[in-house]
Amino acid sequence: MEINPMLKDVILNILNEEYLKGGEILHDIKRIYDNCIPKEKNQFYSMLLFFLTHLEFKEDEAKKHWEKILERYYYFERLLRRDISLRLAIVDYFTSDYRLLKNPIIIEMFLYEVTEKNALMDELTGLYNYRYLQRALDAERKRSTRYKLPFSLIFMDLDNLKNINDNFGHSMGDHALRCVSETIRLHKRSEDIACRYGGDEFIMLLPQTLRDGALECVNRIKQAIEQHCDKGDFHLTLSAGIAEFPADSDNPEQLVQLADQALYQAKCMGKNSVVCKIEQN
């Protein structure tokens, strides 16, 4: 099977979030499919079922199987009167109705291609690292250029992390970074890519998103951090800068620089701020 690497990452991210979102991932899957470009739609459900079952189908056949799996999912949900796992419906369908799985073995999704993924993940936060960001930016630039789509970058920085490290120790600083990372993960869309850029800096890549949408996203994250990452002894805030492709630049490296410059302006404004567009002197 020919695998689109960016679509693969989006699908695996959705599946990894089932333990957080439960049945909500079904809505995420439909939304991602609806927002896919035609080339991605032509392999979406075949890739989805491949990652879930390791069975290969043509796209039209995979889509029919998926519709039957959804029917099975909602049947069990009504029968048991509680949320169920998507994997339960899949295993039942492929062992009872369409007997392609004879002795299914359930494994954690994060074990899938674990060696490759570990090389692209930040160990402390569990977000993607700078190496993955470079790959994702290049792929999104090609995709957005070909289909004339925008995307936005959010460059974020924790305010006063050095003071937390100095006054409370690096273990508390690490706790702050993990708390912020988990908040970002919970408040981003499944298709958004969140990376730890280094130190206390984070970058988010938001496909098919204008700067106003990026501003809404970062404001949600800022509010959640202020509500849920407050330890009492210190108060966490976030500053951010936004840049939009291709309105600000069609060069990924320059786009990162522009988002970084916007972040710097936000810091100069007194921190806990967001700058959407660089003010030229």
PDB file of C-alpha atoms in Angstrom:
ATOM      1  CA  MET A   1       0.000   0.000   0.000  1.00  0.00           C
ATOM      2  CA  GLU A   2       1.291   3.472  -0.923  1.00  0.00           C
ATOM      3  CA  ILE A   3       1.118   5.574   2.242  1.00  0.00           C
ATOM      4  CA  ASN A   4       0.847   9.363   2.374  1.00  0.00           C
ATOM      5  CA  PRO A   5       3.149  10.194   5.344  1.00  0.00           C
ATOM      6  CA  MET A   6       1.278  13.317   6.476  1.00  0.00           C
ATOM      7  CA  LEU A   7      -2.121  11.633   6.230  1.00  0.00           C
ATOM      8  CA  LYS A   8      -0.654   8.676   8.128  1.00  0.00           C
ATOM      9  CA  ASP A   9       0.411  10.967  10.971  1.00  0.00           C
ATOM     10  CA  VAL A  10      -3.017  12.622  11.133  1.00  0.00           C
ATOM     11  CA  ILE A  11      -4.811   9.254  11.253  1.00  0.00           C
ATOM     12  CA  LEU A  12      -2.471   7.815  13.890  1.00  0.00           C
ATOM     13  CA  ASN A  13      -2.857  10.960  16.006  1.00  0.00           C
ATOM     14  CA  ILE A  14      -6.646  10.554  15.921  1.00  0.00           C
ATOM     15  CA  LEU A  15      -6.467   6.887  16.899  1.00  0.00           C
ATOM     16  CA  ASN A  16      -4.022   7.631  19.718  1.00  0.00           C
ATOM     17  CA  GLU A  17      -6.519  10.118  21.181  1.00  0.00           C
ATOM     18  CA  GLU A  18      -9.393   7.635  21.574  1.00  0.00           C
ATOM     19  CA  TYR A  19      -8.540   7.135  25.254  1.00  0.00           C
ATOM     20  CA  LEU A  20      -9.003  10.900  25.755  1.00  0.00           C
ATOM     21  CA  LYS A  21     -12.006  11.544  23.527  1.00  0.00           C
ATOM     22  CA  GLY A  22     -13.867   8.240  23.358  1.00  0.00           C
ATOM     23  CA  GLY A  23     -16.611   8.306  20.747  1.00  0.00           C
ATOM     24  CA  GLU A  24     -15.773  11.886  19.808  1.00  0.00           C
ATOM     25  CA  ILE A  25     -12.991  10.585  17.569  1.00  0.00           C
ATOM     26  CA  LEU A  26     -15.681   9.377  15.135  1.00  0.00           C
ATOM     27  CA  HIS A  27     -16.643  13.015  14.577  1.00  0.00           C
ATOM     28  CA  ASP A  28     -12.945  13.889  14.239  1.00  0.00           C
ATOM     29  CA  ILE A  29     -12.475  11.175  11.618  1.00  0.00           C
ATOM     30  CA  LYS A  30     -15.421  12.456   9.557  1.00  0.00           C
ATOM     31  CA  ARG A  31     -14.253  16.059   9.835  1.00  0.00           C
ATOM     32  CA  ILE A  32     -10.721  15.161   8.766  1.00  0.00           C
ATOM     33  CA  TYR A  33     -12.086  13.214   5.796  1.00  0.00           C
ATOM     34  CA  ASP A  34     -14.351  16.113   4.769  1.00  0.00           C
ATOM     35  CA  ASN A  35     -11.368  18.493   4.857  1.00  0.00           C
ATOM     36  CA  CYS A  36      -9.057  16.201   2.873  1.00  0.00           C
ATOM     37  CA  ILE A  37      -7.996  17.110  -0.633  1.00  0.00           C
ATOM     38  CA  PRO A  38      -9.234  14.698  -3.365  1.00  0.00           C
ATOM     39  CA  LYS A  39      -5.971  12.734  -3.527  1.00  0.00           C
ATOM     40  CA  GLU A  40      -6.079  12.105   0.239  1.00  0.00           C
ATOM     41  CA  LYS A  41      -9.756  11.109   0.137  1.00  0.00           C
ATOM     42  CA  ASN A  42      -8.871   8.414  -2.389  1.00  0.00           C
ATOM     43  CA  GLN A  43      -6.903   6.518   0.273  1.00  0.00           C
ATOM     44  CA  PHE A  44      -8.309   7.767   3.593  1.00  0.00           C
ATOM     45  CA  TYR A  45     -10.460   4.826   4.712  1.00  0.00           C
ATOM     46  CA  SER A  46      -8.122   2.204   3.281  1.00  0.00           C
ATOM     47  CA  MET A  47      -5.300   3.714   5.367  1.00  0.00           C
ATOM     48  CA  LEU A  48      -7.531   4.017   8.434  1.00  0.00           C
ATOM     49  CA  LEU A  49      -8.479   0.339   8.335  1.00  0.00           C
ATOM     50  CA  PHE A  50      -4.926  -0.703   7.516  1.00  0.00           C
ATOM     51  CA  PHE A  51      -3.589   0.971  10.672  1.00  0.00           C
ATOM     52  CA  LEU A  52      -6.402  -0.556  12.745  1.00  0.00           C
ATOM     53  CA  THR A  53      -6.360  -4.093  11.329  1.00  0.00           C
ATOM     54  CA  HIS A  54      -3.376  -4.485   8.981  1.00  0.00           C
ATOM     55  CA  LEU A  55      -5.871  -5.534   6.290  1.00  0.00           C
ATOM     56  CA  GLU A  56      -5.572  -3.960   2.843  1.00  0.00           C
ATOM     57  CA  PHE A  57      -8.659  -2.828   0.910  1.00  0.00           C
ATOM     58  CA  LYS A  58      -9.372  -0.694  -2.115  1.00  0.00           C
ATOM     59  CA  GLU A  59     -10.783   2.660  -1.057  1.00  0.00           C
ATOM     60  CA  ASP A  60     -14.394   2.025  -2.121  1.00  0.00           C
ATOM     61  CA  GLU A  61     -14.384  -1.345  -0.340  1.00  0.00           C
ATOM     62  CA  ALA A  62     -12.765   0.180   2.763  1.00  0.00           C
ATOM     63  CA  LYS A  63     -15.429   2.887   2.910  1.00  0.00           C
ATOM     64  CA  LYS A  64     -18.223   0.276   2.819  1.00  0.00           C
ATOM     65  CA  HIS A  65     -16.540  -1.665   5.627  1.00  0.00           C
ATOM     66  CA  TRP A  66     -16.208   1.549   7.650  1.00  0.00           C
ATOM     67  CA  GLU A  67     -19.925   2.304   7.299  1.00  0.00           C
ATOM     68  CA  LYS A  68     -20.744  -1.216   8.545  1.00  0.00           C
ATOM     69  CA  ILE A  69     -18.309  -0.783  11.450  1.00  0.00           C
ATOM     70  CA  LEU A  70     -20.070   2.452  12.440  1.00  0.00           C
ATOM     71  CA  GLU A  71     -23.422   0.646  12.393  1.00  0.00           C
ATOM     72  CA  ARG A  72     -21.915  -2.012  14.662  1.00  0.00           C
ATOM     73  CA  TYR A  73     -20.413   0.656  16.953  1.00  0.00           C
ATOM     74  CA  TYR A  74     -23.734   2.456  17.485  1.00  0.00           C
ATOM     75  CA  TYR A  75     -25.572  -0.879  17.925  1.00  0.00           C
ATOM     76  CA  PHE A  76     -23.258  -1.871  20.788  1.00  0.00           C
ATOM     77  CA  GLU A  77     -23.491   1.617  22.267  1.00  0.00           C
ATOM     78  CA  ARG A  78     -27.297   1.380  22.400  1.00  0.00           C
ATOM     79  CA  LEU A  79     -27.206  -2.198  23.656  1.00  0.00           C
ATOM     80  CA  LEU A  80     -24.714  -1.570  26.469  1.00  0.00           C
ATOM     81  CA  ARG A  81     -25.904   1.985  27.219  1.00  0.00           C
ATOM     82  CA  ARG A  82     -22.369   3.289  27.565  1.00  0.00           C
ATOM     83  CA  ASP A  83     -19.459   4.460  25.461  1.00  0.00           C
ATOM     84  CA  ILE A  84     -17.559   1.622  23.827  1.00  0.00           C
ATOM     85  CA  SER A  85     -14.192   1.312  22.131  1.00  0.00           C
ATOM     86  CA  LEU A  86     -14.027   1.643  18.366  1.00  0.00           C
ATOM     87  CA  ARG A  87     -11.779  -1.416  18.408  1.00  0.00           C
ATOM     88  CA  LEU A  88     -14.586  -3.526  19.906  1.00  0.00           C
ATOM     89  CA  ALA A  89     -16.816  -2.805  16.903  1.00  0.00           C
ATOM     90  CA  ILE A  90     -13.962  -3.476  14.472  1.00  0.00           C
ATOM     91  CA  VAL A  91     -12.970  -6.802  16.027  1.00  0.00           C
ATOM     92  CA  ASP A  92     -16.596  -7.975  16.197  1.00  0.00           C
ATOM     93  CA  TYR A  93     -17.259  -6.993  12.579  1.00  0.00           C
ATOM     94  CA  PHE A  94     -14.153  -8.631  11.125  1.00  0.00           C
ATOM     95  CA  THR A  95     -14.533 -11.817  13.211  1.00  0.00           C
ATOM     96  CA  SER A  96     -18.315 -12.276  12.973  1.00  0.00           C
ATOM     97  CA  ASP A  97     -19.764 -10.711   9.813  1.00  0.00           C
ATOM     98  CA  TYR A  98     -16.762 -10.414   7.529  1.00  0.00           C
ATOM     99  CA  ARG A  99     -14.369 -13.059   8.764  1.00  0.00           C
ATOM    100  CA  LEU A 100     -10.957 -11.727   7.828  1.00  0.00           C
ATOM    101  CA  LEU A 101      -9.534 -11.700  11.352  1.00  0.00           C
ATOM    102  CA  LYS A 102      -9.226 -15.177  12.829  1.00  0.00           C
ATOM    103  CA  ASN A 103      -7.100 -14.575  15.933  1.00  0.00           C
ATOM    104  CA  PRO A 104      -6.997 -10.792  16.440  1.00  0.00           C
ATOM    105  CA  ILE A 105      -4.404  -9.394  18.823  1.00  0.00           C
ATOM    106  CA  ILE A 106      -4.961  -5.966  20.344  1.00  0.00           C
ATOM    107  CA  ILE A 107      -1.850  -3.824  20.757  1.00  0.00           C
ATOM    108  CA  GLU A 108      -1.409  -0.227  21.872  1.00  0.00           C
ATOM    109  CA  MET A 109      -1.423   2.151  18.899  1.00  0.00           C
ATOM    110  CA  PHE A 110       1.676   3.905  20.222  1.00  0.00           C
ATOM    111  CA  LEU A 111       3.650   0.697  19.629  1.00  0.00           C
ATOM    112  CA  TYR A 112       3.053   1.051  15.898  1.00  0.00           C
ATOM    113  CA  GLU A 113       6.371   1.939  14.244  1.00  0.00           C
ATOM    114  CA  VAL A 114       7.654   2.932  17.690  1.00  0.00           C
ATOM    115  CA  THR A 115      11.327   3.196  16.670  1.00  0.00           C
ATOM    116  CA  GLU A 116      10.664   5.740  13.936  1.00  0.00           C
ATOM    117  CA  LYS A 117       8.253   7.711  16.075  1.00  0.00           C
ATOM    118  CA  ASN A 118      10.590   7.906  19.068  1.00  0.00           C
ATOM    119  CA  ALA A 119      13.184   9.577  16.852  1.00  0.00           C
ATOM    120  CA  LEU A 120      10.633  12.270  16.050  1.00  0.00           C
ATOM    121  CA  MET A 121       9.257  12.825  19.562  1.00  0.00           C
ATOM    122  CA  ASP A 122      10.402  15.055  22.395  1.00  0.00           C
ATOM    123  CA  GLU A 123      11.028  12.782  25.377  1.00  0.00           C
ATOM    124  CA  LEU A 124       9.967  15.219  28.103  1.00  0.00           C
ATOM    125  CA  THR A 125       6.713  16.513  26.630  1.00  0.00           C
ATOM    126  CA  GLY A 126       5.592  13.758  24.270  1.00  0.00           C
ATOM    127  CA  LEU A 127       5.127  16.315  21.477  1.00  0.00           C
ATOM    128  CA  TYR A 128       6.895  16.126  18.137  1.00  0.00           C
ATOM    129  CA  ASN A 129      10.427  17.539  17.952  1.00  0.00           C
ATOM    130  CA  TYR A 130      12.196  20.010  15.662  1.00  0.00           C
ATOM    131  CA  ARG A 131      13.193  17.252  13.245  1.00  0.00           C
ATOM    132  CA  TYR A 132       9.572  16.310  12.692  1.00  0.00           C
ATOM    133  CA  LEU A 133       8.573  19.975  12.347  1.00  0.00           C
ATOM    134  CA  GLN A 134      10.945  20.363   9.403  1.00  0.00           C
ATOM    135  CA  ARG A 135       9.419  17.343   7.675  1.00  0.00           C
ATOM    136  CA  ALA A 136       5.859  18.479   8.374  1.00  0.00           C
ATOM    137  CA  LEU A 137       6.509  22.027   7.168  1.00  0.00           C
ATOM    138  CA  ASP A 138       7.964  20.829   3.886  1.00  0.00           C
ATOM    139  CA  ALA A 139       5.053  18.467   3.265  1.00  0.00           C
ATOM    140  CA  GLU A 140       2.433  21.088   4.172  1.00  0.00           C
ATOM    141  CA  ARG A 141       4.121  23.695   1.946  1.00  0.00           C
ATOM    142  CA  LYS A 142       3.940  21.328  -1.044  1.00  0.00           C
ATOM    143  CA  ARG A 143       0.333  20.420  -0.288  1.00  0.00           C
ATOM    144  CA  SER A 144      -0.801  23.999   0.277  1.00  0.00           C
ATOM    145  CA  THR A 145       1.023  25.304  -2.797  1.00  0.00           C
ATOM    146  CA  ARG A 146      -0.468  22.657  -5.055  1.00  0.00           C
ATOM    147  CA  TYR A 147      -4.041  23.156  -3.863  1.00  0.00           C
ATOM    148  CA  LYS A 148      -3.790  26.893  -3.092  1.00  0.00           C
ATOM    149  CA  LEU A 149      -4.567  26.448   0.598  1.00  0.00           C
ATOM    150  CA  PRO A 150      -3.401  28.534   3.567  1.00  0.00           C
ATOM    151  CA  PHE A 151      -1.844  27.309   6.776  1.00  0.00           C
ATOM    152  CA  SER A 152      -0.678  29.109   9.898  1.00  0.00           C
ATOM    153  CA  LEU A 153       2.154  28.764  12.390  1.00  0.00           C
ATOM    154  CA  ILE A 154       1.903  29.620  16.072  1.00  0.00           C
ATOM    155  CA  PHE A 155       5.236  30.185  17.818  1.00  0.00           C
ATOM    156  CA  MET A 156       4.722  30.019  21.597  1.00  0.00           C
ATOM    157  CA  ASP A 157       6.960  30.648  24.578  1.00  0.00           C
ATOM    158  CA  LEU A 158       6.333  30.140  28.294  1.00  0.00           C
ATOM    159  CA  ASP A 159       6.667  33.351  30.281  1.00  0.00           C
ATOM    160  CA  ASN A 160       9.127  33.280  33.196  1.00  0.00           C
ATOM    161  CA  LEU A 161      10.069  29.592  33.047  1.00  0.00           C
ATOM    162  CA  LYS A 162      13.599  30.572  34.142  1.00  0.00           C
ATOM    163  CA  ASN A 163      12.174  32.064  37.345  1.00  0.00           C
ATOM    164  CA  ILE A 164      10.302  28.820  38.040  1.00  0.00           C
ATOM    165  CA  ASN A 165      13.498  26.800  37.548  1.00  0.00           C
ATOM    166  CA  ASP A 166      15.521  29.178  39.737  1.00  0.00           C
ATOM    167  CA  ASN A 167      12.982  29.453  42.562  1.00  0.00           C
ATOM    168  CA  PHE A 168      11.372  26.002  42.611  1.00  0.00           C
ATOM    169  CA  GLY A 169      13.868  23.727  40.868  1.00  0.00           C
ATOM    170  CA  HIS A 170      14.100  22.154  37.440  1.00  0.00           C
ATOM    171  CA  SER A 171      11.708  19.344  38.347  1.00  0.00           C
ATOM    172  CA  MET A 172       8.973  21.940  38.796  1.00  0.00           C
ATOM    173  CA  GLY A 173      10.035  23.550  35.518  1.00  0.00           C
ATOM    174  CA  ASP A 174       9.719  20.173  33.808  1.00  0.00           C
ATOM    175  CA  HIS A 175       6.278  19.762  35.362  1.00  0.00           C
ATOM    176  CA  ALA A 176       5.269  23.138  33.909  1.00  0.00           C
ATOM    177  CA  LEU A 177       6.470  22.097  30.439  1.00  0.00           C
ATOM    178  CA  ARG A 178       4.565  18.817  30.622  1.00  0.00           C
ATOM    179  CA  CYS A 179       1.408  20.567  31.826  1.00  0.00           C
ATOM    180  CA  VAL A 180       1.561  23.071  28.966  1.00  0.00           C
ATOM    181  CA  SER A 181       2.245  20.303  26.439  1.00  0.00           C
ATOM    182  CA  GLU A 182      -0.749  18.276  27.605  1.00  0.00           C
ATOM    183  CA  THR A 183      -2.935  21.391  27.460  1.00  0.00           C
ATOM    184  CA  ILE A 184      -1.823  22.069  23.889  1.00  0.00           C
ATOM    185  CA  ARG A 185      -2.551  18.455  22.963  1.00  0.00           C
ATOM    186  CA  LEU A 186      -6.048  18.579  24.453  1.00  0.00           C
ATOM    187  CA  HIS A 187      -7.033  21.872  22.819  1.00  0.00           C
ATOM    188  CA  LYS A 188      -5.700  21.402  19.294  1.00  0.00           C
ATOM    189  CA  ARG A 189      -7.527  19.758  16.417  1.00  0.00           C
ATOM    190  CA  SER A 190      -6.472  16.254  15.471  1.00  0.00           C
ATOM    191  CA  GLU A 191      -4.932  17.494  12.218  1.00  0.00           C
ATOM    192  CA  ASP A 192      -2.883  20.227  13.923  1.00  0.00           C
ATOM    193  CA  ILE A 193       0.766  19.412  14.573  1.00  0.00           C
ATOM    194  CA  ALA A 194       2.283  20.484  17.898  1.00  0.00           C
ATOM    195  CA  CYS A 195       6.065  20.449  18.398  1.00  0.00           C
ATOM    196  CA  ARG A 196       8.486  21.390  21.117  1.00  0.00           C
ATOM    197  CA  TYR A 197      10.878  23.714  19.321  1.00  0.00           C
ATOM    198  CA  GLY A 198      13.390  23.708  22.153  1.00  0.00           C
ATOM    199  CA  GLY A 199      13.655  24.881  25.767  1.00  0.00           C
ATOM    200  CA  ASP A 200      10.377  26.566  26.643  1.00  0.00           C
ATOM    201  CA  GLU A 201       9.348  27.200  23.022  1.00  0.00           C
ATOM    202  CA  PHE A 202       6.602  25.403  21.104  1.00  0.00           C
ATOM    203  CA  ILE A 203       5.347  25.583  17.522  1.00  0.00           C
ATOM    204  CA  MET A 204       1.977  24.557  16.137  1.00  0.00           C
ATOM    205  CA  LEU A 205       1.264  24.007  12.445  1.00  0.00           C
ATOM    206  CA  LEU A 206      -2.420  24.473  11.600  1.00  0.00           C
ATOM    207  CA  PRO A 207      -3.365  23.188   8.107  1.00  0.00           C
ATOM    208  CA  GLN A 208      -6.018  25.061   6.116  1.00  0.00           C
ATOM    209  CA  THR A 209      -6.151  27.803   8.752  1.00  0.00           C
ATOM    210  CA  LEU A 210      -5.961  31.584   8.411  1.00  0.00           C
ATOM    211  CA  ARG A 211      -4.367  33.745  11.095  1.00  0.00           C
ATOM    212  CA  ASP A 212      -7.756  34.520  12.701  1.00  0.00           C
ATOM    213  CA  GLY A 213      -8.333  30.801  13.236  1.00  0.00           C
ATOM    214  CA  ALA A 214      -4.835  30.468  14.682  1.00  0.00           C
ATOM    215  CA  LEU A 215      -5.572  33.356  17.052  1.00  0.00           C
ATOM    216  CA  GLU A 216      -8.723  31.620  18.309  1.00  0.00           C
ATOM    217  CA  CYS A 217      -6.727  28.430  18.855  1.00  0.00           C
ATOM    218  CA  VAL A 218      -3.903  30.034  20.827  1.00  0.00           C
ATOM    219  CA  ASN A 219      -6.336  32.049  22.954  1.00  0.00           C
ATOM    220  CA  ARG A 220      -8.100  28.812  23.942  1.00  0.00           C
ATOM    221  CA  ILE A 221      -4.748  27.303  24.882  1.00  0.00           C
ATOM    222  CA  LYS A 222      -3.693  30.395  26.857  1.00  0.00           C
ATOM    223  CA  GLN A 223      -6.941  30.405  28.822  1.00  0.00           C
ATOM    224  CA  ALA A 224      -6.692  26.683  29.588  1.00  0.00           C
ATOM    225  CA  ILE A 225      -3.081  27.029  30.758  1.00  0.00           C
ATOM    226  CA  GLU A 226      -4.017  29.837  33.133  1.00  0.00           C
ATOM    227  CA  GLN A 227      -6.867  27.711  34.530  1.00  0.00           C
ATOM    228  CA  HIS A 228      -5.232  24.293  34.777  1.00  0.00           C
ATOM    229  CA  CYS A 229      -1.467  24.816  35.068  1.00  0.00           C
ATOM    230  CA  ASP A 230      -1.526  27.110  38.091  1.00  0.00           C
ATOM    231  CA  LYS A 231       0.330  25.490  41.019  1.00  0.00           C
ATOM    232  CA  GLY A 232      -0.474  28.255  43.499  1.00  0.00           C
ATOM    233  CA  ASP A 233       3.162  29.166  44.106  1.00  0.00           C
ATOM    234  CA  PHE A 234       3.552  30.401  40.543  1.00  0.00           C
ATOM    235  CA  HIS A 235       1.279  31.452  37.696  1.00  0.00           C
ATOM    236  CA  LEU A 236       1.923  30.187  34.164  1.00  0.00           C
ATOM    237  CA  THR A 237       1.269  32.400  31.154  1.00  0.00           C
ATOM    238  CA  LEU A 238       2.095  32.127  27.480  1.00  0.00           C
ATOM    239  CA  SER A 239       3.159  34.551  24.762  1.00  0.00           C
ATOM    240  CA  ALA A 240       2.771  33.773  21.069  1.00  0.00           C
ATOM    241  CA  GLY A 241       3.385  34.999  17.538  1.00  0.00           C
ATOM    242  CA  ILE A 242       1.482  33.979  14.413  1.00  0.00           C
ATOM    243  CA  ALA A 243       2.491  33.826  10.746  1.00  0.00           C
ATOM    244  CA  GLU A 244       0.349  32.744   7.797  1.00  0.00           C
ATOM    245  CA  PHE A 245       1.264  30.912   4.588  1.00  0.00           C
ATOM    246  CA  PRO A 246       1.406  32.277   1.932  1.00  0.00           C
ATOM    247  CA  ALA A 247       0.187  35.721   3.008  1.00  0.00           C
ATOM    248  CA  ASP A 248       3.293  36.434   5.118  1.00  0.00           C
ATOM    249  CA  SER A 249       5.730  34.178   3.270  1.00  0.00           C
ATOM    250  CA  ASP A 250       5.722  31.117   1.021  1.00  0.00           C
ATOM    251  CA  ASN A 251       9.070  29.974   2.447  1.00  0.00           C
ATOM    252  CA  PRO A 252       8.747  27.672   5.501  1.00  0.00           C
ATOM    253  CA  GLU A 253      12.020  28.790   7.122  1.00  0.00           C
ATOM    254  CA  GLN A 254      11.111  32.449   6.727  1.00  0.00           C
ATOM    255  CA  LEU A 255       7.617  31.730   8.033  1.00  0.00           C
ATOM    256  CA  VAL A 256       9.129  30.313  11.231  1.00  0.00           C
ATOM    257  CA  GLN A 257      11.332  33.416  11.518  1.00  0.00           C
ATOM    258  CA  LEU A 258       8.332  35.719  11.075  1.00  0.00           C
ATOM    259  CA  ALA A 259       6.341  33.856  13.726  1.00  0.00           C
ATOM    260  CA  ASP A 260       9.394  34.095  16.013  1.00  0.00           C
ATOM    261  CA  GLN A 261       9.626  37.850  15.394  1.00  0.00           C
ATOM    262  CA  ALA A 262       5.919  38.214  16.190  1.00  0.00           C
ATOM    263  CA  LEU A 263       6.543  36.280  19.418  1.00  0.00           C
ATOM    264  CA  TYR A 264       9.378  38.670  20.276  1.00  0.00           C
ATOM    265  CA  GLN A 265       7.018  41.624  19.793  1.00  0.00           C
ATOM    266  CA  ALA A 266       4.485  39.926  22.088  1.00  0.00           C
ATOM    267  CA  LYS A 267       7.198  39.580  24.748  1.00  0.00           C
ATOM    268  CA  CYS A 268       8.098  43.245  24.369  1.00  0.00           C
ATOM    269  CA  MET A 269       4.446  44.178  24.951  1.00  0.00           C
ATOM    270  CA  GLY A 270       4.683  42.827  28.490  1.00  0.00           C
ATOM    271  CA  LYS A 271       4.277  39.069  27.950  1.00  0.00           C
ATOM    272  CA  ASN A 272       1.044  37.063  28.185  1.00  0.00           C
ATOM    273  CA  SER A 273       0.205  38.472  24.739  1.00  0.00           C
ATOM    274  CA  VAL A 274      -0.287  37.331  21.149  1.00  0.00           C
ATOM    275  CA  VAL A 275       0.884  39.165  18.026  1.00  0.00           C
ATOM    276  CA  CYS A 276      -0.893  38.102  14.830  1.00  0.00           C
ATOM    277  CA  LYS A 277       1.113  40.139  12.373  1.00  0.00           C
ATOM    278  CA  ILE A 278       4.470  41.849  12.685  1.00  0.00           C
ATOM    279  CA  GLU A 279       4.250  45.604  12.991  1.00  0.00           C
ATOM    280  CA  GLN A 280       6.826  47.053  10.641  1.00  0.00           C
ATOM    281  CA  ASN A 281       8.625  50.213  11.726  1.00  0.00           C
TER     282      ASN A 281
END
